[in-house]
């Protein structure tokens, strides 16, 4: 079974721009969560989508948003980029069929804001 | 909200020796405690997890223990090998339903296996 895939793997953007990252979960998994990883703050939960609905949200500003499509693929968008948004953005998928839900991570998208 | 503390931040052990990483959590409602291993340039890999109704779980050279009263859990790796070198993260969540509740992670432990 193929794992979680994320595209692109690397991205360089300029302050003020916006960016969209993509995640394809493990086949059959209906839940997708997004995390931000930085050296200073570590791994932080952004939000989780299930059946195209955001079910859970972390403590990030509204510039961070996401969506999920009917095939469970998910996108994350960051608007008005700031230097502090430079990070590794990780997507995790879960089958969401048995509590608690095990989460499996993709390789991440490395975003650099200049 | 939940807060997870992880120690030590760096751990160096001789190949063949055991390694122990410890985590504490703050929210007594947390009931799911996974451990992840992250190698350079890769995403975190789930290596073992434990649920609150279990005190210990083993998988070959890896074991995790949970003390709900003290709100701490530990990862034990025996007979360490060079490929065990990586950053290890503990995490906690309430897993209460309503989806894959967000995991709260510790800051990570850089495990170095000395040959």
Short mmCIF file of C-alpha atoms in Angstrom, two decimals:
data_model
loop_
_atom_site.label_atom_id
_atom_site.label_comp_id
_atom_site.label_asym_id
_atom_site.label_seq_id
_atom_site.Cartn_x
_atom_site.Cartn_y
_atom_site.Cartn_z
CA UNK A 1 0.00 0.00 0.00
CA UNK A 2 1.44 3.38 -0.96
CA UNK A 3 2.16 5.80 1.87
CA UNK A 4 1.19 9.41 2.33
CA UNK A 5 2.44 11.60 -0.49
CA UNK A 6 3.00 15.35 -0.37
CA UNK A 7 3.73 17.78 -3.16
CA UNK A 8 5.78 19.74 -3.74
CA UNK A 9 8.66 18.54 -1.54
CA UNK A 10 10.41 21.91 -1.58
CA UNK A 11 9.12 25.41 -2.10
CA UNK A 12 10.62 28.89 -1.94
CA UNK A 13 8.27 31.86 -1.66
CA UNK A 14 8.57 35.56 -0.98
CA UNK A 15 7.06 37.34 2.01
CA UNK A 16 3.48 38.45 1.26
CA UNK A 17 2.80 35.70 -1.27
CA UNK A 18 0.48 32.78 -0.75
CA UNK A 19 1.16 29.07 -1.10
CA UNK A 20 -0.84 25.86 -1.54
CA UNK A 21 0.47 22.48 -0.43
CA UNK A 22 -1.05 19.15 -1.38
CA UNK A 23 -1.43 15.84 0.44
CA UNK A 24 -2.69 12.47 -0.75
CA UNK A 25 -3.51 10.11 2.14
CA UNK A 26 -3.03 6.37 2.28
CA UNK A 27 -5.63 4.64 0.14
CA UNK A 28 -8.80 4.11 2.16
CA UNK A 29 -7.90 6.67 4.81
CA UNK A 30 -10.54 9.35 5.26
CA UNK A 31 -8.85 11.66 7.77
CA UNK A 32 -6.03 14.08 6.97
CA UNK A 33 -4.23 16.19 9.55
CA UNK A 34 -1.66 18.92 8.99
CA UNK A 35 1.28 19.81 11.24
CA UNK A 36 3.97 22.48 11.18
CA UNK A 37 7.49 21.54 12.26
CA UNK A 38 10.09 24.19 13.15
CA UNK A 39 13.31 23.97 15.18
CA UNK A 40 11.97 26.41 17.75
CA UNK A 41 8.37 25.28 18.23
CA UNK A 42 8.69 21.63 17.27
CA UNK A 43 5.70 19.80 15.83
CA UNK A 44 2.44 21.70 16.10
CA UNK A 45 -1.05 20.63 15.04
CA UNK A 46 -2.74 22.86 12.44
CA UNK A 47 -6.05 21.18 11.60
CA UNK A 48 -7.75 17.93 10.67
CA UNK A 49 -10.22 17.14 7.90
CA UNK A 50 -12.60 14.23 7.65
CA UNK A 51 -15.17 13.75 4.87
CA UNK A 52 -14.42 17.21 3.49
CA UNK A 53 -15.15 18.90 6.84
CA UNK A 54 -12.70 20.49 9.24
CA UNK A 55 -13.24 18.63 12.51
CA UNK A 56 -10.39 19.82 14.66
CA UNK A 57 -8.21 22.92 14.70
CA UNK A 58 -5.01 23.96 16.40
CA UNK A 59 -3.95 27.40 17.53
CA UNK A 60 -2.85 29.05 14.28
CA UNK A 61 -3.99 32.32 12.69
CA UNK A 62 -6.64 32.44 9.99
CA UNK A 63 -3.94 32.82 7.31
CA UNK A 64 -3.63 29.05 7.55
CA UNK A 65 -6.52 27.24 5.94
CA UNK A 66 -7.23 23.95 4.29
CA UNK A 67 -9.74 21.84 2.51
CA UNK A 68 -10.41 18.23 1.65
CA UNK A 69 -11.80 16.81 -1.54
CA UNK A 70 -14.22 13.93 -2.04
CA UNK A 71 -11.32 11.57 -2.77
CA UNK A 72 -9.81 12.48 0.65
CA UNK A 73 -6.92 14.43 -0.87
CA UNK A 74 -6.26 17.60 1.05
CA UNK A 75 -4.71 20.98 0.40
CA UNK A 76 -3.34 23.50 2.83
CA UNK A 77 -3.11 27.19 2.01
CA UNK A 78 -1.09 29.90 3.70
CA UNK A 79 -1.82 33.48 2.68
CA UNK A 80 0.29 36.60 3.20
CA UNK A 81 3.41 34.61 3.98
CA UNK A 82 5.68 35.74 6.80
CA UNK A 83 9.32 34.82 7.39
CA UNK A 84 8.22 32.82 10.43
CA UNK A 85 6.14 30.53 8.23
CA UNK A 86 9.33 28.87 7.01
CA UNK A 87 8.94 25.30 8.19
CA UNK A 88 8.43 21.68 7.29
CA UNK A 89 4.72 21.10 6.73
CA UNK A 90 3.66 17.55 7.42
CA UNK A 91 0.49 15.78 6.49
CA UNK A 92 -0.73 12.73 8.38
CA UNK A 93 -3.47 10.34 7.37
CA UNK A 94 -5.66 8.13 9.50
CA UNK A 95 -8.25 5.50 8.75
CA UNK A 96 -10.42 7.01 11.51
CA UNK A 97 -12.10 3.65 12.03
CA UNK A 98 -10.91 2.69 15.52
CA UNK A 99 -10.37 5.01 18.47
CA UNK A 100 -7.79 6.35 19.08
CA UNK A 101 -6.77 6.98 15.52
CA UNK A 102 -3.22 6.11 14.47
CA UNK A 103 -1.68 8.76 12.28
CA UNK A 104 0.84 8.11 9.52
CA UNK A 105 2.97 10.95 8.24
CA UNK A 106 4.15 11.89 4.78
CA UNK A 107 7.67 13.17 3.99
CA UNK A 108 6.62 16.80 4.29
CA UNK A 109 6.93 19.96 2.21
CA UNK A 110 9.87 22.19 3.10
CA UNK A 111 8.68 25.81 2.75
CA UNK A 112 11.22 28.61 2.79
CA UNK A 113 9.97 32.20 2.92
CA UNK A 114 12.45 34.91 1.89
CA UNK B 1 -4.46 22.52 26.62
CA UNK B 2 -2.19 19.50 26.76
CA UNK B 3 1.54 19.97 27.40
CA UNK B 4 4.11 17.24 26.80
CA UNK B 5 7.63 17.41 28.24
CA UNK B 6 10.32 15.09 26.85
CA UNK B 7 13.75 14.24 28.28
CA UNK B 8 16.58 14.08 27.50
CA UNK B 9 16.98 16.29 24.43
CA UNK B 10 20.08 14.36 23.40
CA UNK B 11 21.03 10.81 24.34
CA UNK B 12 24.26 9.09 23.35
CA UNK B 13 24.63 5.35 24.01
CA UNK B 14 27.05 2.64 22.99
CA UNK B 15 25.87 0.20 20.36
CA UNK B 16 24.29 -2.77 22.09
CA UNK B 17 23.30 -0.82 25.18
CA UNK B 18 19.74 0.24 26.09
CA UNK B 19 18.22 3.68 25.64
CA UNK B 20 15.35 5.18 27.62
CA UNK B 21 13.42 8.32 26.72
CA UNK B 22 10.88 9.78 29.15
CA UNK B 23 7.81 11.98 28.66
CA UNK B 24 5.31 13.57 30.97
CA UNK B 25 1.91 14.99 30.04
CA UNK B 26 -0.40 17.41 31.77
CA UNK B 27 -3.96 16.54 30.74
CA UNK B 28 -5.37 13.54 32.58
CA UNK B 29 -7.95 13.17 29.78
CA UNK B 30 -5.21 12.09 27.33
CA UNK B 31 -5.50 8.40 26.57
CA UNK B 32 -3.34 7.72 23.51
CA UNK B 33 0.45 7.94 23.50
CA UNK B 34 2.33 7.24 20.25
CA UNK B 35 6.06 7.38 19.64
CA UNK B 36 7.57 8.51 16.36
CA UNK B 37 11.03 8.17 14.87
CA UNK B 38 12.21 10.82 12.43
CA UNK B 39 15.27 10.40 10.27
CA UNK B 40 16.93 13.25 8.43
CA UNK B 41 14.85 14.43 5.48
CA UNK B 42 11.90 12.20 6.31
CA UNK B 43 8.56 12.51 8.01
CA UNK B 44 7.94 11.01 11.46
CA UNK B 45 7.41 7.25 11.42
CA UNK B 46 5.05 5.66 13.96
CA UNK B 47 7.08 3.00 15.80
CA UNK B 48 4.87 2.06 18.73
CA UNK B 49 1.89 3.39 20.65
CA UNK B 50 0.06 2.69 23.87
CA UNK B 51 -3.47 3.29 25.00
CA UNK B 52 -4.49 4.27 28.50
CA UNK B 53 -5.96 0.88 29.39
CA UNK B 54 -2.54 -0.77 28.99
CA UNK B 55 0.51 -0.36 31.20
CA UNK B 56 3.18 -1.77 28.90
CA UNK B 57 3.56 -2.80 25.27
CA UNK B 58 6.47 -4.49 23.50
CA UNK B 59 7.46 -4.90 19.90
CA UNK B 60 10.76 -6.75 19.45
CA UNK B 61 13.50 -4.41 20.80
CA UNK B 62 11.11 -1.57 21.55
CA UNK B 63 8.83 -1.21 24.57
CA UNK B 64 6.69 1.56 25.97
CA UNK B 65 5.44 1.90 29.53
CA UNK B 66 2.66 4.13 30.81
CA UNK B 67 1.97 5.35 34.35
CA UNK B 68 -1.38 7.15 34.26
CA UNK B 69 -1.26 8.08 37.92
CA UNK B 70 2.04 9.89 37.52
CA UNK B 71 1.16 11.02 33.98
CA UNK B 72 4.36 9.79 32.41
CA UNK B 73 5.34 7.32 29.74
CA UNK B 74 8.67 6.03 28.49
CA UNK B 75 10.25 4.46 25.43
CA UNK B 76 12.78 1.69 25.93
CA UNK B 77 15.05 0.47 23.15
CA UNK B 78 17.22 -2.56 23.91
CA UNK B 79 20.28 -3.84 22.04
CA UNK B 80 20.62 -0.54 20.18
CA UNK B 81 21.92 -0.60 16.62
CA UNK B 82 23.37 2.13 14.38
CA UNK B 83 20.08 2.36 12.48
CA UNK B 84 18.35 3.42 15.70
CA UNK B 85 20.11 6.80 15.44
CA UNK B 86 17.37 9.37 14.79
CA UNK B 87 15.17 11.92 16.54
CA UNK B 88 12.38 10.37 18.62
CA UNK B 89 9.17 12.17 19.51
CA UNK B 90 6.56 11.26 22.08
CA UNK B 91 3.02 12.55 21.72
CA UNK B 92 -0.31 12.54 23.51
CA UNK B 93 -3.91 12.97 22.50
CA UNK B 94 -7.35 12.53 23.95
CA UNK B 95 -8.48 10.34 21.08
CA UNK B 96 -11.98 11.06 22.23
CA UNK B 97 -13.63 10.71 18.89
CA UNK B 98 -14.66 13.46 16.56
CA UNK B 99 -11.78 12.47 14.42
CA UNK B 100 -8.06 12.14 14.72
CA UNK B 101 -7.60 14.54 17.62
CA UNK B 102 -4.52 16.63 17.18
CA UNK B 103 -1.40 15.12 18.65
CA UNK B 104 0.59 17.21 21.14
CA UNK B 105 4.28 16.41 20.70
CA UNK B 106 7.29 16.57 22.95
CA UNK B 107 10.33 18.53 21.71
CA UNK B 108 12.17 15.39 20.62
CA UNK B 109 15.21 13.38 21.67
CA UNK B 110 18.22 13.07 19.39
CA UNK B 111 19.42 9.51 19.92
CA UNK B 112 23.03 8.87 18.91
CA UNK B 113 24.32 5.30 18.78
CA UNK B 114 28.09 5.22 19.22
CA UNK B 115 29.85 2.33 17.42
#
